[in-house]
Coordinates of C-alpha atoms in Angstrom, one line a residue:
Chain A
M112 CA 37.7 8.9 -6.1
K113 CA 37.2 11.3 -3.2
K114 CA 36.4 10.7 0.5
P115 CA 33.5 12.6 2.1
E116 CA 36.0 14.6 4.1
E117 CA 37.6 15.9 0.8
V118 CA 34.2 16.6 -0.7
F119 CA 33.4 18.6 2.5
E120 CA 36.5 20.7 2.1
I121 CA 35.7 21.5 -1.5
L122 CA 32.1 22.5 -0.6
K123 CA 33.2 24.5 2.4
N124 CA 35.6 26.6 0.3
K125 CA 33.0 27.1 -2.5
F126 CA 30.0 27.8 -0.2
P127 CA 31.3 28.9 3.2
E128 CA 27.8 30.0 4.4
A129 CA 25.6 27.3 3.0
V130 CA 27.7 24.3 4.1
L131 CA 27.4 24.0 7.9
E132 CA 29.4 21.0 9.3
L133 CA 30.6 17.5 8.9
H134 CA 29.4 14.8 11.3
S135 CA 31.5 11.7 11.5
E136 CA 30.2 9.1 13.9
Q137 CA 31.4 5.6 13.2
P138 CA 30.1 3.2 11.9
V139 CA 27.7 5.5 10.1
E140 CA 29.1 7.2 7.0
P141 CA 30.1 10.9 7.5
I142 CA 27.2 13.4 6.9
I143 CA 27.5 16.9 5.6
T144 CA 24.9 19.4 6.9
I145 CA 23.6 22.0 4.5
E146 CA 21.3 25.0 4.7
P147 CA 17.8 23.9 3.5
L148 CA 17.3 26.8 1.1
K149 CA 20.8 26.3 -0.6
I150 CA 20.6 22.6 -1.3
N151 CA 19.7 23.1 -4.9
E152 CA 22.8 25.2 -5.6
I153 CA 25.0 22.7 -3.8
G154 CA 23.4 19.8 -5.6
L155 CA 24.0 21.4 -9.0
F156 CA 27.6 22.0 -8.1
L157 CA 28.1 18.4 -6.9
R158 CA 26.6 17.1 -10.1
D159 CA 28.4 19.2 -12.6
E160 CA 31.8 19.9 -11.0
E161 CA 34.7 17.9 -12.5
D162 CA 36.3 15.3 -10.2
L163 CA 33.0 15.1 -8.3
E164 CA 30.2 14.3 -10.8
F165 CA 27.6 13.0 -8.4
D166 CA 25.3 12.0 -11.3
S167 CA 23.0 9.6 -9.2
L168 CA 20.8 10.5 -6.3
M169 CA 20.5 7.0 -4.8
V170 CA 17.8 7.9 -2.3
L171 CA 16.2 10.9 -0.8
S172 CA 14.5 10.3 2.6
G173 CA 12.5 12.4 5.0
V174 CA 13.0 11.8 8.7
D175 CA 11.3 13.0 11.9
D176 CA 14.3 13.4 14.2
A177 CA 12.1 12.8 17.3
N178 CA 14.1 15.4 19.3
G179 CA 11.1 17.5 20.4
E180 CA 9.4 17.5 23.8
K181 CA 7.9 14.3 25.0
D182 CA 4.2 14.6 25.7
S183 CA 1.2 12.3 26.0
D184 CA -2.2 12.6 24.3
D185 CA -5.7 12.2 25.8
E186 CA -5.4 8.5 25.7
G187 CA -2.0 8.4 27.4
T188 CA -0.1 7.4 24.2
E189 CA 3.4 9.0 24.1
I190 CA 3.8 11.5 21.3
I191 CA 6.7 13.9 20.5
K192 CA 5.8 17.5 19.9
G193 CA 8.1 20.1 18.2
G194 CA 11.6 19.3 17.2
T195 CA 13.1 19.1 13.7
L196 CA 12.5 17.3 10.4
S197 CA 15.4 16.3 8.2
V198 CA 16.0 15.3 4.6
Y199 CA 18.9 13.0 3.8
Y200 CA 20.4 12.8 0.3
H201 CA 22.6 9.8 -0.6
L202 CA 24.6 10.7 -3.7
H203 CA 26.7 8.4 -5.8
S204 CA 29.0 9.1 -8.7
I205 CA 28.9 6.2 -11.2
K206 CA 32.0 7.6 -13.0
N207 CA 34.2 8.3 -10.0
K208 CA 32.8 5.5 -7.8
H209 CA 32.5 7.7 -4.7
K210 CA 29.6 8.5 -2.4
V211 CA 28.5 11.3 -0.1
T212 CA 25.6 11.9 2.3
L213 CA 24.0 15.3 2.7
R214 CA 21.4 16.4 5.3
V215 CA 19.2 19.4 5.7
S216 CA 17.2 20.1 8.9
V217 CA 14.1 22.3 9.3
T218 CA 11.7 23.1 12.1
K219 CA 8.2 21.6 12.2
D220 CA 6.7 25.1 12.1
Q221 CA 8.3 26.0 8.8
P222 CA 9.4 22.8 7.0
E223 CA 10.6 24.3 3.8
V224 CA 13.4 22.8 1.7
E225 CA 14.4 23.7 -1.9
S226 CA 13.6 21.0 -4.4
V227 CA 16.4 19.1 -6.2
E228 CA 14.0 17.8 -8.8
G229 CA 15.6 20.0 -11.4
I230 CA 19.0 18.4 -10.7
W231 CA 18.2 14.7 -10.3
K232 CA 14.8 13.6 -11.8
T233 CA 14.8 10.7 -9.2
A234 CA 14.0 13.3 -6.6
N235 CA 10.5 14.0 -8.0
W236 CA 8.7 11.0 -6.5
H237 CA 11.1 10.8 -3.4
E238 CA 10.2 14.4 -2.5
R239 CA 6.5 13.6 -3.0
E240 CA 6.9 10.7 -0.6
A241 CA 8.8 12.8 2.0
F242 CA 6.0 15.4 1.7
D243 CA 3.3 12.8 2.0
M244 CA 4.7 10.9 5.0
I245 CA 6.6 13.6 7.0
G246 CA 5.1 16.9 5.6
I247 CA 8.2 18.6 4.3
K248 CA 7.4 21.3 1.7
F249 CA 9.8 21.2 -1.2
L250 CA 9.9 24.7 -2.8
H251 CA 9.7 24.8 -6.6
H252 CA 8.7 21.2 -7.0
P253 CA 6.6 20.8 -10.2
N254 CA 3.9 18.6 -8.6
L255 CA 4.1 18.3 -4.9
T256 CA 1.0 16.1 -4.2
R257 CA 0.5 13.0 -2.1
I258 CA 1.9 9.9 -3.6
L259 CA 1.0 7.0 -1.2
M260 CA -1.9 8.3 0.8
P261 CA -5.2 9.1 -1.0
Y262 CA -5.4 12.5 -2.6
D263 CA -8.3 13.4 -0.3
W264 CA -6.5 12.5 2.9
P265 CA -6.9 15.4 5.4
E266 CA -4.5 18.2 4.7
G267 CA -1.7 18.6 7.1
S268 CA -2.0 15.0 8.3
H269 CA 1.3 13.2 7.7
P270 CA 1.4 9.7 9.1
L271 CA 5.1 9.2 9.9
R272 CA 5.3 12.3 12.1
K273 CA 5.9 11.5 15.7
D274 CA 2.9 13.7 16.7
Y275 CA 0.6 12.1 14.2
K276 CA -2.9 11.2 15.3
N277 CA -5.1 8.9 13.2
P278 CA -8.5 10.2 12.1
E279 CA -11.5 8.4 13.5
F280 CA -13.2 8.0 10.1
Y281 CA -12.1 8.2 6.5
L282 CA -14.9 8.4 3.9
G283 CA -17.3 6.8 6.4
M284 CA -14.9 3.9 7.2
K285 CA -13.8 3.5 10.8
V286 CA -10.0 3.7 10.9
P287 CA -9.0 2.5 14.4
Y288 CA -9.3 -1.2 15.3
Chain B
M300 CA -52.3 -35.0 -28.2
K301 CA -50.7 -36.2 -25.0
S302 CA -49.1 -33.7 -22.7
L303 CA -45.5 -34.1 -21.5
L304 CA -46.4 -35.8 -18.2
D305 CA -48.6 -38.4 -19.9
T306 CA -45.8 -39.4 -22.3
E307 CA -44.1 -42.6 -21.7
F308 CA -40.4 -42.6 -22.0
S309 CA -38.6 -45.6 -23.2
D310 CA -35.2 -44.7 -21.7
S311 CA -34.6 -43.4 -18.2
N312 CA -32.5 -40.2 -18.8
I313 CA -34.9 -37.9 -16.9
V314 CA -34.0 -36.8 -13.4
I315 CA -36.5 -35.2 -11.2
A316 CA -35.1 -32.6 -8.8
K317 CA -36.1 -29.7 -6.7
A318 CA -35.5 -26.3 -8.4
D319 CA -33.6 -25.2 -5.3
D320 CA -31.2 -28.1 -5.5
L321 CA -30.6 -27.7 -9.2
M322 CA -29.9 -24.0 -9.0
N323 CA -27.6 -24.5 -5.9
W324 CA -25.8 -27.3 -7.6
A325 CA -25.2 -25.1 -10.7
R326 CA -24.0 -22.2 -8.7
L327 CA -21.7 -24.0 -6.3
S328 CA -20.1 -25.9 -9.2
S329 CA -19.1 -22.9 -11.2
L330 CA -17.9 -20.3 -8.8
W331 CA -16.1 -17.9 -11.1
Q332 CA -13.7 -15.7 -9.1
L333 CA -12.7 -12.2 -9.9
G334 CA -9.1 -12.2 -11.0
F335 CA -8.0 -10.0 -8.1
G336 CA -5.0 -10.1 -5.8
L337 CA -4.0 -7.6 -3.1
A338 CA -0.9 -8.7 -1.3
C339 CA 1.1 -11.8 -0.3
C340 CA -2.1 -13.8 0.2
A341 CA -2.5 -13.5 -3.6
I342 CA 0.6 -15.5 -4.1
E343 CA -1.0 -18.4 -2.1
M344 CA -4.2 -17.9 -4.1
M345 CA -2.2 -18.2 -7.3
A346 CA -0.6 -21.3 -5.9
T347 CA -4.0 -22.7 -5.2
S348 CA -5.0 -22.0 -8.9
A349 CA -1.9 -23.7 -10.2
S350 CA -1.6 -27.3 -11.3
H351 CA -0.6 -28.8 -7.9
R352 CA -3.8 -27.7 -6.0
D353 CA -5.9 -27.0 -9.1
F354 CA -8.7 -24.6 -8.1
D355 CA -10.3 -25.4 -11.5
R356 CA -11.5 -28.8 -10.3
F357 CA -14.0 -27.0 -8.1
G358 CA -15.1 -24.9 -11.0
V359 CA -13.2 -21.8 -9.9
I360 CA -12.0 -19.9 -13.0
P361 CA -10.5 -16.4 -12.8
R362 CA -12.5 -13.8 -14.7
N363 CA -11.2 -10.4 -15.6
T364 CA -14.3 -8.4 -15.1
P365 CA -16.7 -8.2 -12.2
R366 CA -19.6 -8.6 -14.6
Q367 CA -18.8 -12.2 -15.2
A368 CA -17.7 -13.1 -11.6
D369 CA -19.5 -14.8 -8.8
V370 CA -17.0 -14.6 -6.0
I371 CA -14.2 -12.3 -4.9
I372 CA -11.4 -13.7 -2.8
I373 CA -10.1 -10.8 -0.8
S374 CA -6.5 -12.0 -0.8
G375 CA -4.5 -9.6 1.2
T376 CA -4.2 -6.2 3.1
V377 CA -7.1 -3.9 2.4
T378 CA -5.9 -0.3 2.5
L379 CA -8.3 2.5 3.0
K380 CA -7.5 3.6 -0.6
M381 CA -8.3 0.2 -2.0
A382 CA -11.4 -0.3 0.2
T383 CA -13.3 2.2 -1.9
R384 CA -12.3 0.3 -5.1
I385 CA -13.3 -3.0 -3.5
K386 CA -16.7 -1.7 -2.7
R387 CA -17.2 -0.5 -6.3
L388 CA -16.0 -3.9 -7.6
Y389 CA -18.4 -5.7 -5.3
E390 CA -21.3 -3.5 -6.5
Q391 CA -20.5 -4.3 -10.1
I392 CA -20.9 -8.0 -9.6
P393 CA -24.4 -9.3 -10.5
D394 CA -26.2 -11.3 -7.8
P395 CA -25.8 -13.9 -6.5
K396 CA -22.3 -12.9 -5.2
Y397 CA -20.1 -14.3 -2.5
I398 CA -17.0 -13.0 -0.7
I399 CA -14.2 -15.1 0.8
S400 CA -12.0 -13.1 3.1
M401 CA -8.5 -14.6 3.0
G402 CA -5.9 -14.1 5.7
S403 CA -5.6 -12.1 8.8
C404 CA -5.3 -8.7 7.1
A405 CA -8.6 -9.0 5.3
N406 CA -10.3 -10.6 8.4
C407 CA -9.4 -8.0 11.0
G408 CA -6.4 -5.9 9.9
G409 CA -3.8 -8.6 11.0
P410 CA -0.4 -7.2 11.9
Y411 CA -1.6 -3.7 11.1
W412 CA -4.3 -3.6 13.7
E413 CA -2.6 -1.1 15.9
H414 CA -0.3 1.1 13.9
G415 CA -1.6 0.6 10.4
Y416 CA -2.7 4.1 9.7
H417 CA -3.6 3.2 6.1
V418 CA -5.3 -0.2 6.7
L419 CA -9.0 -1.0 6.9
K420 CA -9.3 -3.3 10.0
G421 CA -11.3 -6.0 8.3
V422 CA -12.9 -6.0 4.8
D423 CA -16.3 -6.8 6.5
R424 CA -16.4 -3.1 7.4
V425 CA -17.3 -2.3 3.7
I426 CA -18.7 -5.5 2.2
P427 CA -20.5 -8.6 3.6
V428 CA -18.2 -11.6 4.0
D429 CA -19.4 -15.2 3.6
V430 CA -16.3 -17.2 4.7
Y431 CA -13.3 -16.1 6.7
V432 CA -10.1 -18.0 6.1
P433 CA -7.5 -17.5 8.9
G434 CA -3.8 -17.6 8.4
C435 CA -0.9 -15.3 7.5
P436 CA -1.0 -16.2 4.7
P437 CA -3.3 -19.3 4.7
R438 CA -1.9 -22.3 3.0
P439 CA -3.6 -23.3 -0.3
E440 CA -5.3 -26.2 1.6
A441 CA -6.9 -23.7 3.9
L442 CA -8.2 -21.6 1.0
L443 CA -9.6 -24.8 -0.6
E444 CA -11.3 -25.6 2.8
G445 CA -12.8 -22.1 2.7
L446 CA -14.1 -22.6 -0.7
L447 CA -15.7 -26.0 0.3
K448 CA -17.3 -24.2 3.2
L449 CA -18.8 -21.6 0.8
Q450 CA -20.1 -24.4 -1.4
E451 CA -21.7 -26.0 1.6
K452 CA -23.3 -22.7 2.4
I453 CA -24.6 -22.3 -1.1
R454 CA -26.0 -25.9 -1.1
N455 CA -28.3 -25.0 1.7
E456 CA -29.6 -21.9 0.0
S457 CA -33.2 -21.5 -1.2
L458 CA -34.5 -19.4 -4.1
R459 CA -37.0 -17.9 -1.8
K460 CA -34.4 -16.8 0.8
R461 CA -30.7 -16.3 0.4
I462 CA -28.6 -17.1 3.3
A463 CA -25.1 -16.8 1.9

C-alpha cells in the first residue's frame, strides 16, 4: 500500500518533465498534475509497475474549472469565458488497496488530451461523456462521438461549459421555456 | 316474411341505444395503454397498475406495440432526444388516440424549466394532450383521477365530431 505522496515521488523520478506537481489541500485527497499529452504513458506505467498496479480506473470526469473572465451575455446572464478545462482520473489498485488522483488541465482554445482508453477500457465511455458535456478532445480515442446528447446536436455545443448557450430550436422544437 | 322491426320478441334482451353512446362506452371502457415509461413517474404508473390500485378495473391494459394501443401515458421527463421518438410512437397509434400527460416534467418541463438544456418544456409542444395530471410525481390516485377525466371526455364525444 502506497500513499499518494509516495506515488508522486516514484512518478517524479521516472517522468521528471511530464509530472508537474502535487496539490494537497485537506480534506480533499492529494492530486497529482500531469502533462495532458503524457497521461497515456503515465497511465500505462501506473497500471503495469510492480508495487503500484492501478488496475482500475474508478472514474474519469471532465470539469470546467470556471477560472476564466466573468462576462454577461445579451440577456444579462452571467457566463464565464476562457479559462481551463480539466480531466480528473481516480485510480484504484484492487490488489494493493491504494488510490491516487490525477489531473490534467488544458485551455479552452486547444482542449486536447491523450486518451487512456487503451489502458483502461472503462475510459471509453467516460471520455465520450467528457467530450460530449465539456468538449475535451481525446486524441487516439477509437470512437469519440456524443454519448448523451443526440448525434445531430450542433457541433461545438457542449452543455456543461460555463460559456454554454442553449440553442433556440432543436429539430423544430423550441428549447427555452 | 316479416322484417326485423316487425318481429315480436318474447324475451327482453334487446337494448336500444344511440350509436354515439355505444361507441363511446366501448372506447372508454377499454383504454389500452402503450407500455411506456420515461422516468420516476413511470414507477407511480406501475404502482397504479399493480394490485393495490388496479388500473385493469377501468379497462387499462398495457400493450407492447402502438398498433394495439389507444392511450399513451407520458410518464416522466421528455428529453429532446426522446421527443422525436414519442412523436413517432404517437403517429403509429391508430385513431382514436388519447394522451395523458403525467407529472410536472411532461406538463411543462417541471424542475428542468430553466436549466434543462436537454428537456422539452412540455410534451404538448410535439403532440396534443387530452388530460394533464399535476404532481411530482402524481400519486396513483391522481393518475386514476386523470384517467376518469379522460373517460368523461370520451363519453361526450360524437362520431361526427371528435372533441378529445
